[in-house]
Amino acid sequence: MENTALEKSVLNKRKTKSLILRFMVWLCGILTVGILAYILLFILVRGIPNINMEFLFGEYNSDSLSAFSSIVTTVEMIVISLIIAVPVGVFCAIYLHEYAKRGNKAVKVIRLAVDTLAGIPSIVYGLFGMIFFVNILGLRASVLSGVLTISIMILPVIISSSEEAIKSVPDMYREGSLGLGATRLRTVFSIVLPTAMPGILSGVILAIGRIVGETAALIFTSGTNVLENPTLDLMASQRTLAIHMYMLASEGLPYSKDMAFATGAILIIIVFIVNFAATKLAGRIGGLSNGK
Amino acid sequence: MESIKKSKFNDTVMQSVFFMSAFVSVLAVIAISLFLFLRGIPAIAEIGFMDFVFSEKWGPVNTPASYGILSMIVGSIYVTAGAIVIGVPVGLMCAVFLAEFCPEGIYKIVKPAVNLLAGIPSIIYGFFGMQIVVPFVRDNVGGNGYSILSASIILGIMILPTIISISESSIRAVPESYKEGSFGLGATKEETIFKVVVPAAKSGVLTAIILGIGRAVGETMAVVMVAGNAVMPLDKIALLKPIRTLTTNIVTEMSYASGLHESSLIATGVVLFVFIVILNASLSLIKFRSSRN
Amino acid sequence: MENKEKMKIENINLYYGEFQALKNINMNINENEITAFIGPSGCGKSTLLKSLNRMNDLVEGVKIDGKILLDDVDIYKDMDATVLRKRVGMVFQKPNPFPMSIYDNVAYGPRTHGIKQKSRLDEIVEQSLRSAAMWDEVKDRLKKSALGMSGGQQQRLCIARAFSVNPEVILLDEPTSALDPISTMKIEDLLVEIKDNYTIIIVTHNMQQATRVSDKTAFFLHGEVVEFNETEKLFSLPKNKKTEDYITGRFG
């Protein structure tokens, strides 16, 4: 009898412990969502009321603190770095998956390089950009220096998502095309890439998210300068939206703080759209390759 | 015949284009390390390796100037350790929640939330930290709020998505048969998960932690906004005191540095870079080990 | 002389969603005997086995009615699943040792049930491995990973692991289907050796195995028990035409 009493108490202890663990697990799940919601609401609630036409499209001066020229530079930077990095990244993925032979030494080196690039912190990219593009190539602190730095930075994102997408294209598509006498090149461009496109695009969109949010890599390359009116001059030193927010936040004046909230709200809205689009597109890969 | 020749030719040309594109990454890594070292190593040599890495005296504008980054190295270690202490338990529990407990309807909310958390820019985290975490720490814990603690909390939140996604997928990869074995012995679901499933997923969890360390060590903007950035003598470093890390050392002083001062900041970047490379190497080691098993 | 009845299965019907996997099963399992469940794939024999220690609880959409009694206690109504599974252990089709050391595999069960004392654990581990007739094989490498062993060894380790919590009944779900003939023989010998201390139920595809080890055999078809009898009688003088067809290899 004593034995069963002992067993009962052990069992009760175990059950309590399990219940506590289950509670903690739920708590951490809720906590994670809660933190996110807190951050988003905090910025949006205080930021959105401060967004107005003057802030979005006005001339920058110490009274308006308008984000217009920073917005234009951000868009410019996105477009040009994608023009540079997307072909290089996608071609790299094509080489890795369609052309390189298995166990090829070059492939190992390239993968190692891509992994390394993915792990390098932004600030190190910033230092490199400053040393190489700004000083050695003499591009000065300019949008161009920033674009080149950030193009290298987003390469790993584009390469890995493109490779994933290309991998998911079933081999029978390739065989079908090659069997009809098409060259490897034609197969890649007319069969593989179109099928893999949603996945590649979702990588591109994630890269856009990174560019929009980047600060540390740009401070010493495109700089913190701000022009009164937008310019597309690549040689101008001009801040992006994220740096705009950083500068406003560090000034510490009440009005600049309000404007930092407004800028933050814009950034969050962009990140929201970017995430949503990337998820939607990535979800389509499987559907497409099954449906065809 | 002509057209076949032409397309063969195109194929060869494009193959080299593809190869060269792939090689850009290699060139980039070489260029980054080369130029960083070219500018950083001479500075370390001039300052003296020991005086650079193992001295806590940082006073580039003093006479005579001193360039010791030991307290920043220690600072980076502290805030990273703090981030791990905060982020790993919460992240791992959340991963368990997603993989094992979460009803499907809730999963559709939590999973995108985790992805969104990964997409939020550092500057937003920093600003949030400055406006919410710093005052909270000041009012409820002590000090002026700009502190190791605040930096650790913000970094802990920032590494959550990394910890969660990688741990979740490795927990999901644990074979169902392990769970059956444990249930069959009379273990509860929670006992099974924490004593069999999570340990079986340990190489994935370890990978997640290392990537989290990499993210925390390299983070700059969020830390600079909450850490206070004062250079502290080693014996004055404390949880509620300001701290300067390797990354924030670079960003706070670069704008007005020149000469050896500037080079010493780049050398700070070299130390950071070497640290990240070591982390990457240990990651490959884990991958290699787990693929061998 | 009949042995005491250990488990009673009364009017069990089991559904996976709309599909009825078990139809009105009634059966008594005797203590210190080996009972074999045979029948073609999908006949319900594994499903019934898993109902006996409520492993079916883990599968979504399973509905079960009827009663299963262990020592006259209803295991679905009046018993906690963890307690039940401690008393009714299970060995699975594919060896599934945990990715831990051999020692920790065997110690997992007792630890789970609250035994922390090192000397007591050592004792249990040794005893369990001895009962599984593998102590001498592994005593020098208890700290090595269990995943480094051969399939046959892994399965015997899983049997030792089942012993470790001192169960009364052991369920085996085609325990040798993934193993070579020599490992199979070792496990069969082991079962016969230990049956005086346990109640054993084994699901098998292999009719020779049933004749070699079991005292009683139940033949399942389409979710029903067609015939349940002493093994010798069932194989030599089947009462039912379907049983005869099956054991003579005419179908299944």
mmCIF file of N, CA and C in Angstrom, chain C residues 152 155-156 159 172 175-176 179 182-192 209 213:
data_model
loop_
_atom_site.group_PDB
_atom_site.id
_atom_site.type_symbol
_atom_site.label_atom_id
_atom_site.label_comp_id
_atom_site.label_asym_id
_atom_site.label_seq_id
_atom_site.Cartn_x
_atom_site.Cartn_y
_atom_site.Cartn_z
ATOM 1 N N GLY C 152 19.633 -5.860 -34.953
ATOM 2 C CA GLY C 152 19.195 -6.881 -34.011
ATOM 3 C C GLY C 152 19.490 -6.465 -32.584
ATOM 4 N N GLN C 155 17.123 -3.790 -31.453
ATOM 5 C CA GLN C 155 15.802 -4.272 -31.081
ATOM 6 C C GLN C 155 15.833 -4.940 -29.699
ATOM 7 N N ARG C 156 16.909 -5.658 -29.436
ATOM 8 C CA ARG C 156 16.993 -6.275 -28.107
ATOM 9 C C ARG C 156 17.174 -5.202 -27.039
ATOM 10 N N ILE C 159 13.859 -4.034 -26.237
ATOM 11 C CA ILE C 159 13.179 -4.960 -25.326
ATOM 12 C C ILE C 159 13.678 -4.735 -23.899
ATOM 13 N N LEU C 172 4.442 -6.646 -28.484
ATOM 14 C CA LEU C 172 5.478 -6.566 -29.514
ATOM 15 C C LEU C 172 4.808 -6.485 -30.887
ATOM 16 N N PRO C 175 8.113 -7.470 -34.085
ATOM 17 C CA PRO C 175 9.417 -6.997 -33.614
ATOM 18 C C PRO C 175 10.579 -7.479 -34.461
ATOM 19 N N THR C 176 10.380 -8.524 -35.266
ATOM 20 C CA THR C 176 11.536 -9.060 -36.003
ATOM 21 C C THR C 176 11.436 -8.824 -37.497
ATOM 22 N N LEU C 179 14.527 -7.555 -39.147
ATOM 23 C CA LEU C 179 15.787 -8.159 -38.701
ATOM 24 C C LEU C 179 16.180 -9.401 -39.516
ATOM 25 N N ILE C 182 19.170 -14.617 -37.781
ATOM 26 C CA ILE C 182 19.849 -14.941 -36.515
ATOM 27 C C ILE C 182 19.342 -14.058 -35.391
ATOM 28 N N SER C 183 19.204 -12.757 -35.686
ATOM 29 C CA SER C 183 18.668 -11.843 -34.669
ATOM 30 C C SER C 183 17.247 -12.243 -34.309
ATOM 31 N N THR C 184 16.490 -12.655 -35.330
ATOM 32 C CA THR C 184 15.113 -13.080 -35.094
ATOM 33 C C THR C 184 15.073 -14.254 -34.128
ATOM 34 N N MET C 185 15.960 -15.218 -34.356
ATOM 35 C CA MET C 185 15.996 -16.397 -33.512
ATOM 36 C C MET C 185 16.324 -16.023 -32.068
ATOM 37 N N LYS C 186 17.292 -15.114 -31.918
ATOM 38 C CA LYS C 186 17.674 -14.701 -30.564
ATOM 39 C C LYS C 186 16.478 -14.104 -29.834
ATOM 40 N N ILE C 187 15.720 -13.273 -30.559
ATOM 41 C CA ILE C 187 14.584 -12.624 -29.910
ATOM 42 C C ILE C 187 13.493 -13.634 -29.580
ATOM 43 N N GLU C 188 13.270 -14.590 -30.481
ATOM 44 C CA GLU C 188 12.268 -15.629 -30.199
ATOM 45 C C GLU C 188 12.643 -16.438 -28.966
ATOM 46 N N ASP C 189 13.930 -16.846 -28.889
ATOM 47 C CA ASP C 189 14.384 -17.595 -27.719
ATOM 48 C C ASP C 189 14.144 -16.795 -26.454
ATOM 49 N N LEU C 190 14.461 -15.518 -26.566
ATOM 50 C CA LEU C 190 14.327 -14.627 -25.423
ATOM 51 C C LEU C 190 12.878 -14.598 -24.930
ATOM 52 N N LEU C 191 11.942 -14.486 -25.885
ATOM 53 C CA LEU C 191 10.527 -14.387 -25.509
ATOM 54 C C LEU C 191 10.077 -15.626 -24.744
ATOM 55 N N VAL C 192 10.474 -16.793 -25.256
ATOM 56 C CA VAL C 192 10.062 -18.032 -24.614
ATOM 57 C C VAL C 192 10.644 -18.101 -23.203
ATOM 58 N N GLN C 209 6.772 -18.094 -36.991
ATOM 59 C CA GLN C 209 7.115 -17.456 -35.728
ATOM 60 C C GLN C 209 6.014 -17.695 -34.696
ATOM 61 N N VAL C 213 6.716 -19.631 -31.082
ATOM 62 C CA VAL C 213 6.778 -19.003 -29.763
ATOM 63 C C VAL C 213 5.464 -18.977 -28.988
#
